[in-house]
mmCIF file of C-alpha atoms and ligand atoms in Angstrom:
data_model
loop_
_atom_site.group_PDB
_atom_site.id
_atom_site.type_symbol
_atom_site.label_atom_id
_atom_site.label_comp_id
_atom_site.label_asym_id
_atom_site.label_seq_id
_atom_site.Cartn_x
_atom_site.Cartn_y
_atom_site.Cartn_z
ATOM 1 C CA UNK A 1 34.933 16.742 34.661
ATOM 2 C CA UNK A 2 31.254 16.569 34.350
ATOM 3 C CA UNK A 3 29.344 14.075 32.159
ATOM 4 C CA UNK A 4 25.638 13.638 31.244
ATOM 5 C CA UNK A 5 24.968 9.914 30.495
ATOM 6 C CA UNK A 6 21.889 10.149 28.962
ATOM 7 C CA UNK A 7 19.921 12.544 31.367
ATOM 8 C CA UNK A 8 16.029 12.865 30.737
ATOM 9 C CA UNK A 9 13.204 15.341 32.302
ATOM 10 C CA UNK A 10 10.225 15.245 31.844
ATOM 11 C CA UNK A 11 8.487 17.904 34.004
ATOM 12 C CA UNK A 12 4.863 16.265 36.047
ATOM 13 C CA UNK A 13 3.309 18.355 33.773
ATOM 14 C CA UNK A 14 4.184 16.335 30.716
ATOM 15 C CA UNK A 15 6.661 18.839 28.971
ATOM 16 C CA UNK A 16 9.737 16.871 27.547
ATOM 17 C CA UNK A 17 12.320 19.344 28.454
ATOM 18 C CA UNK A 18 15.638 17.300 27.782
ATOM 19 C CA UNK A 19 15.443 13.726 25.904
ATOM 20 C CA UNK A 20 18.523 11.405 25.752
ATOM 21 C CA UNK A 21 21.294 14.305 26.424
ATOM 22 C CA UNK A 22 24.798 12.876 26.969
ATOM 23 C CA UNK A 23 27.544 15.165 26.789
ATOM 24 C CA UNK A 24 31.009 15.518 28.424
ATOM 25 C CA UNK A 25 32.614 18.499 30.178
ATOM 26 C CA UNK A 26 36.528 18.299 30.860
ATOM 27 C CA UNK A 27 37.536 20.006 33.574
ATOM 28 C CA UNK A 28 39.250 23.722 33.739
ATOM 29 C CA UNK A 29 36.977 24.564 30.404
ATOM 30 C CA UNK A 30 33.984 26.836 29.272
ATOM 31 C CA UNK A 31 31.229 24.535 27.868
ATOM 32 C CA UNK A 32 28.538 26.959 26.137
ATOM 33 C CA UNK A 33 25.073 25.936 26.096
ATOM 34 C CA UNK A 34 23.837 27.993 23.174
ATOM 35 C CA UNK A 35 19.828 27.374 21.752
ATOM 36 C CA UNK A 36 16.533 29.125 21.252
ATOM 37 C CA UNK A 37 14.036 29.682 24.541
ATOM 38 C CA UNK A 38 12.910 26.537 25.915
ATOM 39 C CA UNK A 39 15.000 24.084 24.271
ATOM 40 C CA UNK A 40 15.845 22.899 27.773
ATOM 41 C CA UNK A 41 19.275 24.877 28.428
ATOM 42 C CA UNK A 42 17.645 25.770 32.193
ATOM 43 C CA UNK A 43 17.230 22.761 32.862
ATOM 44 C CA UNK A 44 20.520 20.631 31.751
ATOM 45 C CA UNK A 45 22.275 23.499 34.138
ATOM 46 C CA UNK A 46 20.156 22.720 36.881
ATOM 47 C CA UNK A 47 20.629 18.915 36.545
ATOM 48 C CA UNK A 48 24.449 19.725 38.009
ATOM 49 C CA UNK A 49 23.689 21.408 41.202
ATOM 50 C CA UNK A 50 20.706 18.604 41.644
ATOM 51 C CA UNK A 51 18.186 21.570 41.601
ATOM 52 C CA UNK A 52 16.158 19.169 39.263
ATOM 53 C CA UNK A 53 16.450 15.799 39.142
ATOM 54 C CA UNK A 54 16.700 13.924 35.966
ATOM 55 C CA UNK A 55 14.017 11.718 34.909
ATOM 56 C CA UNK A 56 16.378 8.616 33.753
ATOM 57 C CA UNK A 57 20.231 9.066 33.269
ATOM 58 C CA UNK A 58 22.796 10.053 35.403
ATOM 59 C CA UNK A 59 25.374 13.165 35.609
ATOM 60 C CA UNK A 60 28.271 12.909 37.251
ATOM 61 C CA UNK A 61 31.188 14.652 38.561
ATOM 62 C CA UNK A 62 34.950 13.613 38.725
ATOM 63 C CA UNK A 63 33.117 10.150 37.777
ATOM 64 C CA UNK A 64 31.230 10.127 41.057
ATOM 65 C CA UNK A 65 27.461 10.304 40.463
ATOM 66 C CA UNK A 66 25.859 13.073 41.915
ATOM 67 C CA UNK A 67 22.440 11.448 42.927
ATOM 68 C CA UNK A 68 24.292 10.055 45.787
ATOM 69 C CA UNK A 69 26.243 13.606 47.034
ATOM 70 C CA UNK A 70 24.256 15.400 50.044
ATOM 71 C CA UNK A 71 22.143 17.891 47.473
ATOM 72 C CA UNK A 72 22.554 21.105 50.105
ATOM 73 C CA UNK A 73 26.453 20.585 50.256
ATOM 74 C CA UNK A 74 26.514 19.822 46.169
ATOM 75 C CA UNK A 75 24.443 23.143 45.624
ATOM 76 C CA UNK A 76 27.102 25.354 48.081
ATOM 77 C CA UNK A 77 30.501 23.827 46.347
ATOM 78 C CA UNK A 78 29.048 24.929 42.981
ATOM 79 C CA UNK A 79 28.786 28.116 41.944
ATOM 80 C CA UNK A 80 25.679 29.553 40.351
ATOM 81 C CA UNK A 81 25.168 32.743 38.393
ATOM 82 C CA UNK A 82 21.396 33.716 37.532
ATOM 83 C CA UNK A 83 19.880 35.780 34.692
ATOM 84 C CA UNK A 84 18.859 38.446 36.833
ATOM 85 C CA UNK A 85 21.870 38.707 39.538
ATOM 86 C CA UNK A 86 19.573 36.886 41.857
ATOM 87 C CA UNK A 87 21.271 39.247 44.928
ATOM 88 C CA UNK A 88 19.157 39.611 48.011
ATOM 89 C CA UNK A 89 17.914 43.530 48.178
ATOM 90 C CA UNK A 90 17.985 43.968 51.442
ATOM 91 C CA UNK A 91 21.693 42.580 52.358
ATOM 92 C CA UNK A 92 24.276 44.904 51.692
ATOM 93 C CA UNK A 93 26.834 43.558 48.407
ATOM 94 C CA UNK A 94 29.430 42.433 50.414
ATOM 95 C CA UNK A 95 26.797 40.117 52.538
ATOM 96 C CA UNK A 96 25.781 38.845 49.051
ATOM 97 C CA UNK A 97 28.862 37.880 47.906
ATOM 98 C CA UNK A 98 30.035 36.070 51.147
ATOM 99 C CA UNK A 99 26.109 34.574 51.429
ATOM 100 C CA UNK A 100 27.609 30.839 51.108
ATOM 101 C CA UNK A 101 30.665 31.521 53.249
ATOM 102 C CA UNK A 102 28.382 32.494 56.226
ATOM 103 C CA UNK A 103 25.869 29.812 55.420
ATOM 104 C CA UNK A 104 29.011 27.305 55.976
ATOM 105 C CA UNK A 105 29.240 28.996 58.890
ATOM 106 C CA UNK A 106 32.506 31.060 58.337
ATOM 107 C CA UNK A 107 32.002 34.147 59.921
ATOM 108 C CA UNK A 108 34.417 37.059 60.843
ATOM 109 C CA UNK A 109 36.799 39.124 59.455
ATOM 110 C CA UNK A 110 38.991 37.145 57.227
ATOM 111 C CA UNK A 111 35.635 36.009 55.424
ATOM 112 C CA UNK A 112 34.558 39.566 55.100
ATOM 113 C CA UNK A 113 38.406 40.447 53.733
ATOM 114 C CA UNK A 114 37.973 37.446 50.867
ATOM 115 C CA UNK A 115 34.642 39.404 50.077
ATOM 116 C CA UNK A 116 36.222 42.509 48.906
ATOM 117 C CA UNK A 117 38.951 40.533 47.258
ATOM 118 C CA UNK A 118 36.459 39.070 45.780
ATOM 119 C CA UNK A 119 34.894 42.286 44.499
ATOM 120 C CA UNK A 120 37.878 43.495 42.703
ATOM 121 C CA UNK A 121 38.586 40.099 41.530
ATOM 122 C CA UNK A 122 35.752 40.881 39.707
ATOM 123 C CA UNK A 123 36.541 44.424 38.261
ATOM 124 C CA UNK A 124 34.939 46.287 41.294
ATOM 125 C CA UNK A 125 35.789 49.240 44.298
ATOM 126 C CA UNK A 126 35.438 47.344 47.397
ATOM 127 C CA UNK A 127 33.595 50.578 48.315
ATOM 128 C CA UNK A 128 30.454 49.400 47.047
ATOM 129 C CA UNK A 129 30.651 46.623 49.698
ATOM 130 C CA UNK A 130 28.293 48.570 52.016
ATOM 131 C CA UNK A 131 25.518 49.224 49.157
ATOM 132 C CA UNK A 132 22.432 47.414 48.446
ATOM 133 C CA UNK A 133 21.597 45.940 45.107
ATOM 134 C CA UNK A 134 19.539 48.653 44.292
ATOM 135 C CA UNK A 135 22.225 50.745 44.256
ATOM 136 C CA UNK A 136 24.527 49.469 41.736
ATOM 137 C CA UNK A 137 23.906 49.370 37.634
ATOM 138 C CA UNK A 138 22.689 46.559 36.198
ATOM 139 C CA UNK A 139 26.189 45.234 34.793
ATOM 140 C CA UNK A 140 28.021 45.678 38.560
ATOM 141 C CA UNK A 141 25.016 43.648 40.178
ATOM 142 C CA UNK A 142 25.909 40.909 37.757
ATOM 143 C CA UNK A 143 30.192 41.151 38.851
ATOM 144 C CA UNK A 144 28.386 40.487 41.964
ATOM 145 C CA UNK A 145 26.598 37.440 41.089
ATOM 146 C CA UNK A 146 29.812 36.120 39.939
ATOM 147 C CA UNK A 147 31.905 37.297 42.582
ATOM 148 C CA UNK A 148 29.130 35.470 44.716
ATOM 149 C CA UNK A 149 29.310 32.652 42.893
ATOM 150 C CA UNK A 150 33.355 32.728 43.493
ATOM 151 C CA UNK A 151 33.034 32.948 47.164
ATOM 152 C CA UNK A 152 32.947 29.336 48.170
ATOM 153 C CA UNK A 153 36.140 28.708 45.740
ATOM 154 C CA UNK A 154 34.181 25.982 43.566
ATOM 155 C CA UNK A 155 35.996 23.656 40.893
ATOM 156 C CA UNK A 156 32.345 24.116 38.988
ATOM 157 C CA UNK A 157 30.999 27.546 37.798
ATOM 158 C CA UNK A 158 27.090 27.442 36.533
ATOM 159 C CA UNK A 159 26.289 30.437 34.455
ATOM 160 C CA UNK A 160 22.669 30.652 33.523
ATOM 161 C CA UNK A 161 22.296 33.299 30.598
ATOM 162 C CA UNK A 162 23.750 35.882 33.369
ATOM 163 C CA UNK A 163 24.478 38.517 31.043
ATOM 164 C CA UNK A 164 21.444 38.863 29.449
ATOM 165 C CA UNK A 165 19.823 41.479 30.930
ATOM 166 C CA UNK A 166 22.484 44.326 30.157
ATOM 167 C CA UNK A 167 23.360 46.272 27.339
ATOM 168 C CA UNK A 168 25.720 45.632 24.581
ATOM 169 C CA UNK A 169 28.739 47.119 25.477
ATOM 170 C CA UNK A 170 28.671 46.328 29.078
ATOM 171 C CA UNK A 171 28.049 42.784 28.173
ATOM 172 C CA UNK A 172 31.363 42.752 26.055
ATOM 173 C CA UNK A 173 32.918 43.959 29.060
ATOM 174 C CA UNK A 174 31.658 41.370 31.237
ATOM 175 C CA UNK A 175 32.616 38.735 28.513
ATOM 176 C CA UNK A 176 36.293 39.910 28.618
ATOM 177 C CA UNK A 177 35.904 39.964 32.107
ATOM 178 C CA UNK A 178 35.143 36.628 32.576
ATOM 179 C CA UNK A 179 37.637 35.413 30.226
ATOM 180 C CA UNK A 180 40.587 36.978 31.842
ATOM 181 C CA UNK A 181 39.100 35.505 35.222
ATOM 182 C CA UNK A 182 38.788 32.529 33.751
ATOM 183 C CA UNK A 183 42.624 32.189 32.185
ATOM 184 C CA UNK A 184 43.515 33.205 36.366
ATOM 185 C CA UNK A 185 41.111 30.606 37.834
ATOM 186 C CA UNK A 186 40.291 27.971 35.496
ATOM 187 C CA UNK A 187 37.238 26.256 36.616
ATOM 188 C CA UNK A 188 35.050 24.451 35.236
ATOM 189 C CA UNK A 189 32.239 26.390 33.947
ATOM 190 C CA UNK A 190 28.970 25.605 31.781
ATOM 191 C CA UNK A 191 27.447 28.992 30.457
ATOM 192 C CA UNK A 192 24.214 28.929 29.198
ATOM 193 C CA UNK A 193 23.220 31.488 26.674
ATOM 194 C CA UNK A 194 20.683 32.021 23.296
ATOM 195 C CA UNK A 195 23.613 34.149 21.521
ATOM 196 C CA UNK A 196 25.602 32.346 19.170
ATOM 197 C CA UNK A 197 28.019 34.925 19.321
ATOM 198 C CA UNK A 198 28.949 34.885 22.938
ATOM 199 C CA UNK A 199 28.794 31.208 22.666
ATOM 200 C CA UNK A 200 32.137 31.377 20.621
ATOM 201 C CA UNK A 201 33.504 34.038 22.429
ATOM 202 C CA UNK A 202 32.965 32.238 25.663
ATOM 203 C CA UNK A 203 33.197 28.225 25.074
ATOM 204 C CA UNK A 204 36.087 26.230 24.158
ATOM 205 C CA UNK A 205 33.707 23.676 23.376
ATOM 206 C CA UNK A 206 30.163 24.701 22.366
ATOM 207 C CA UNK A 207 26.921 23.132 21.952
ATOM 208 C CA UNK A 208 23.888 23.981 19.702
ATOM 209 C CA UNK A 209 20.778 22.484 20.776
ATOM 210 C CA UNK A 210 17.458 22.096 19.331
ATOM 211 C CA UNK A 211 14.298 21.609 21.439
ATOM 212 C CA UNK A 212 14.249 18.833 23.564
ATOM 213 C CA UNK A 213 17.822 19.220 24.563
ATOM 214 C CA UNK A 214 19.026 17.415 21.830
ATOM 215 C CA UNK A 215 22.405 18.523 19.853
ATOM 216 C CA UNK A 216 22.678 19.674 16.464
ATOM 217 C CA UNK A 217 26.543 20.076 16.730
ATOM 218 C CA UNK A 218 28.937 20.337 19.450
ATOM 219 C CA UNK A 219 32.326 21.283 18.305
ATOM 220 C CA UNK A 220 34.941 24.458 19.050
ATOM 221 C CA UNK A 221 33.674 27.682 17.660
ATOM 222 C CA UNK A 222 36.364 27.147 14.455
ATOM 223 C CA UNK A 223 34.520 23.374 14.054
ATOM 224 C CA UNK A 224 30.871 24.754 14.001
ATOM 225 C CA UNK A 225 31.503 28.248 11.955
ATOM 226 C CA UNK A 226 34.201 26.409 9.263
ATOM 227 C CA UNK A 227 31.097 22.907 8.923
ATOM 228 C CA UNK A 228 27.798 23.263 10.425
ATOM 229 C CA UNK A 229 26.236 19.969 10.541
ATOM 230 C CA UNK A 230 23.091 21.249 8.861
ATOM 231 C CA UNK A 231 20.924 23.866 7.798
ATOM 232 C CA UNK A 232 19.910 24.453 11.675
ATOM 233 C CA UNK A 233 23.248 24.624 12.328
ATOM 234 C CA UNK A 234 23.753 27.327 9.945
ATOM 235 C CA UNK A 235 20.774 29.416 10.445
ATOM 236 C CA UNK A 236 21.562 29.681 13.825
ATOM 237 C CA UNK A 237 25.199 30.684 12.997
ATOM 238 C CA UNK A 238 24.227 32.929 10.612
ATOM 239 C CA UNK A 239 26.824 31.264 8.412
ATOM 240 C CA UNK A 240 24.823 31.395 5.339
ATOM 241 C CA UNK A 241 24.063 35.079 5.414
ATOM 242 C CA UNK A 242 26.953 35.617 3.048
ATOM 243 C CA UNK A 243 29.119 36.995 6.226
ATOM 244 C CA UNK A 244 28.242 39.112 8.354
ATOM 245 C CA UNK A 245 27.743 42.761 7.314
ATOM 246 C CA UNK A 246 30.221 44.480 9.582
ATOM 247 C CA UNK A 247 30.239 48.312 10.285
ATOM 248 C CA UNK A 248 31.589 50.457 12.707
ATOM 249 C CA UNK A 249 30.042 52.763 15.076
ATOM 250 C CA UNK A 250 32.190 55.626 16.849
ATOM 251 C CA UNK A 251 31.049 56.256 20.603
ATOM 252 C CA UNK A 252 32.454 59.422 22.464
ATOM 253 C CA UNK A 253 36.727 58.380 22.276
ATOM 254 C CA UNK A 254 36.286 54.471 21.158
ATOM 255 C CA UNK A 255 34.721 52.836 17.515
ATOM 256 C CA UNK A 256 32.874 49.352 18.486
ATOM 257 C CA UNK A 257 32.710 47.084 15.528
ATOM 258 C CA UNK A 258 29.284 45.315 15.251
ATOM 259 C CA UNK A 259 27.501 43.115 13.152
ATOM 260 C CA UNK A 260 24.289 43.403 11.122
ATOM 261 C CA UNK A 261 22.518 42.444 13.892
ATOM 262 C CA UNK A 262 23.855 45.422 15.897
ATOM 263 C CA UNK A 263 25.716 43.158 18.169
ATOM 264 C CA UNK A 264 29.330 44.687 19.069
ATOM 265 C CA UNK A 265 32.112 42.330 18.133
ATOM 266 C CA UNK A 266 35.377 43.900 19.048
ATOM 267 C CA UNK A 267 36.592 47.690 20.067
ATOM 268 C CA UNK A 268 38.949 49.734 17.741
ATOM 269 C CA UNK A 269 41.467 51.347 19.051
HETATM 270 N N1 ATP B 1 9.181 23.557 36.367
HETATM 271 C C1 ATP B 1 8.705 23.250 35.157
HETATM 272 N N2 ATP B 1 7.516 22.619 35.011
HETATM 273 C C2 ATP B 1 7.043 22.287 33.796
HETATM 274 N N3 ATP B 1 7.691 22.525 32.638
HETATM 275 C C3 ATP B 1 8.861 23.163 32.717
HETATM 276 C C4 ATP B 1 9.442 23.559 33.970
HETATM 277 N N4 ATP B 1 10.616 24.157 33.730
HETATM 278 C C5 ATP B 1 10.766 24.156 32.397
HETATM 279 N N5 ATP B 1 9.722 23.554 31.776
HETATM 280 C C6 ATP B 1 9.571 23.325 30.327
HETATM 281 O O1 ATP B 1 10.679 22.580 29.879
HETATM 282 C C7 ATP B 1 11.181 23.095 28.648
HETATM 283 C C8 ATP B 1 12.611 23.528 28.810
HETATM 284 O O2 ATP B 1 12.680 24.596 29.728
HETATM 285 P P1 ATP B 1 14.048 25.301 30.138
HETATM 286 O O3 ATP B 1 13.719 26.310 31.166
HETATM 287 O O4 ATP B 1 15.060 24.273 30.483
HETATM 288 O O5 ATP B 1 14.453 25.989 28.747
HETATM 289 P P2 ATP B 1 15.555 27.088 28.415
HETATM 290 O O6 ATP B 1 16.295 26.577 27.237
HETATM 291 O O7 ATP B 1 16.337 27.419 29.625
HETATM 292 O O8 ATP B 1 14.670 28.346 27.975
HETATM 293 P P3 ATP B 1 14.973 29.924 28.118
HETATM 294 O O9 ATP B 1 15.998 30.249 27.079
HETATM 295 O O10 ATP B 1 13.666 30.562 27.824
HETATM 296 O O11 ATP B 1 15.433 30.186 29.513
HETATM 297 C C9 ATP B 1 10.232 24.223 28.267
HETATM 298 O O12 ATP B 1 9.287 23.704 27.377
HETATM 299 C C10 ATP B 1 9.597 24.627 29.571
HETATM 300 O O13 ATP B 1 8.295 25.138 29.370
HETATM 301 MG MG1 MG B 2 16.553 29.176 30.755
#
C-alpha cells in the first residue's frame, strides 16, 4: 500500500508543482495518474522512489514512511519505467534488463537466465538479448524498460507515461500486455499518463488532476465516465461530446475500432 499524506513540492525555483496531495494506493492495483503537461504527475511518481523529496507531507509504504528507508536501496526494490525506455545504448538488452540485479551484486548465470525469462515475460525472443537498444523498434525497447523494471522482483511498479512515445496500435499492444502481466504478477503499480483513455483501460482506480497536483475526481473508470465531478472532469473525459464518434478502420487482415480522436479502442475480429 502506498499513501500520500499531504505531500507538497515546491521546486527552489518557486514552481508549485504538487500542493496538499493525499491519496491512497492499495496494494496489488493499477493507480492511473491521468492530467494535462505539468500538472505535477512527474513529480508525485518520483516522490515514491525518493527521487524528489517532498516539501511538507509524508508518503509511505506498507505504513512505514519512506523518508527514513536508505534512498539507494528504496530506488532498486522499486521498479521504474521512463517515457523514453531510458536503456543504456551501449549495454547489450539483456545487460539492461538485469542492470539492478548486477548492481546488487548478483552476477552469473542464473541472473543472466532470469533475464531472458524476463524478456519473454514480456512478449519478447530472448534472441534479442545480445542487441543494443538501437537495434530494437521503439515499442520492444519499451518491453525492455519493463522487463527491466521487473528484474529486481519489486512489490511497487512506477510507470512514468512509458508508452508515449509509440504509435497507436503498438501502444494497445503494450496496454494488453501489461494487463495480462499484471493479472500474473499483481504489483503494485502507479502509471502516469495524459490519456484519459488508457487511464481507464489501465487503472482500477484513477485520478484526474488539475495543475498543482490537486484532484478533480478519483474514482474507477465506471465512477468518473457514469458522474464527473465537474465540467473539468468532463472535458477531459470527453463525456460531453455526445459519445464518442466511433468508426472503424480495416488494416491489412484486422479492423481497429477508434474514436474521433483517432485513438484505437478495441480490434475486430
Ligand atoms: N526540477 C524542477 N525544477 C523546477 N521546476 C520543476 C522541476 N520539475 C518540474 N518542475 C515544475 O513543476 C511542475 C510539475 O512538473 P511535473 O514534471 O511533475 O509535471 P508532469 O505532470 O509530469 O508534466 P508532463 O506531462 O509534461 O510530464 C511544472 O510546472 C514543472 O515546470
Ligand atoms: Mg511528466
Amino acid at each position: 500500500m502506498i499513501e500520500f499524506e499531504s505531500v507538497s513540492k515546491i521546486y527552489p525555483s518557486g514552481a508549485i508543482a504538487v500542493e496538499e496531495f493525499s491519496l491512497l494506493i492499495p496494494s496489488h492495483s493499477v493507480c492511473t495518474l491521468v492530467g494535462s503537461s505539468g500538472c505535477g504527475k512527474t513529480t508525485l511518481l518520483r516522490m515514491v522512489n525518493r527521487m524528489v523529496t517532498p516539501s511538507s507531507g509524508r508518503v509511505l509504504i506498507d505504513s512505514e514512511d519512506i523518508a527514513a528507508a536508505d534512498a539507494v536501496e528504496l530506488r532498486r526494490s522499486i521498479g521504474y519505467v521512463l517515457q523514453s525506455g531510458g536503456l543504456l545504448p551501449h549495454r547489450t538488452i539483456l545487460d539492461n534488463v538485469i542492470t539492478v540485479p548486477v548492481l546488487k551484486g548478483r552476477k552469473g548465470s542464473a541472473t543472466r537466465a532470469h533475464g531472458l525469462e524476463l524478456l519473454e515475460l514480456v512478449g519478447l525472443d530472448p534472441a534479442i538479448a545480445t542487441r543494443y537498444p538501437a537495434q530494437l523498434s521503439g515499442g520492444q525497447q519499451q518491453r525492455v524498460g519493463v522487463a527491466r523494471a521487473l528484474a529486481a522482483d519489486p512489490n511497487i511498479l512506477l510507470m512514468d507515461e512509458p508508452f508515449g512515445a509509440v504509435d497507436p496500435i503498438i501502444r494497445r499492444e503494450l496496454q494488453t500486455e501489461l494487463t495480462r502481466l499484471q493479472t500474473e504478477l499483481g504489483k503494485t503499480i502507479v502509471f502516469v499518463t495524459h490519456d484519459i483513455d488508457e487511464a481507464f483501460r489501465l487503472g482500477d482506480q484513477v485520478v484526474v488532476l488539475r495543475s498543482g497536483g490537486h484532484i478533480a475526481q478519483q474514482g474507477t473508470p465506471e465512477e468518473i465516465t457514469s458522474a464527473p465531478a465537474d465540467s473539468f472532469v468532463s472535458d477531459f473525459v470527453g463525456a460531453d461530446l455526445g459519445g464518442r464518434r466511433l468508426h472503424a478502420i480495416t488494416e491489412s487482415d484486422r479492423t481497429v475500432i477508434v474514436d474521433a480522436d483517432g485513438k484505437p479502442l478495441g480490434v475486430l475480429r
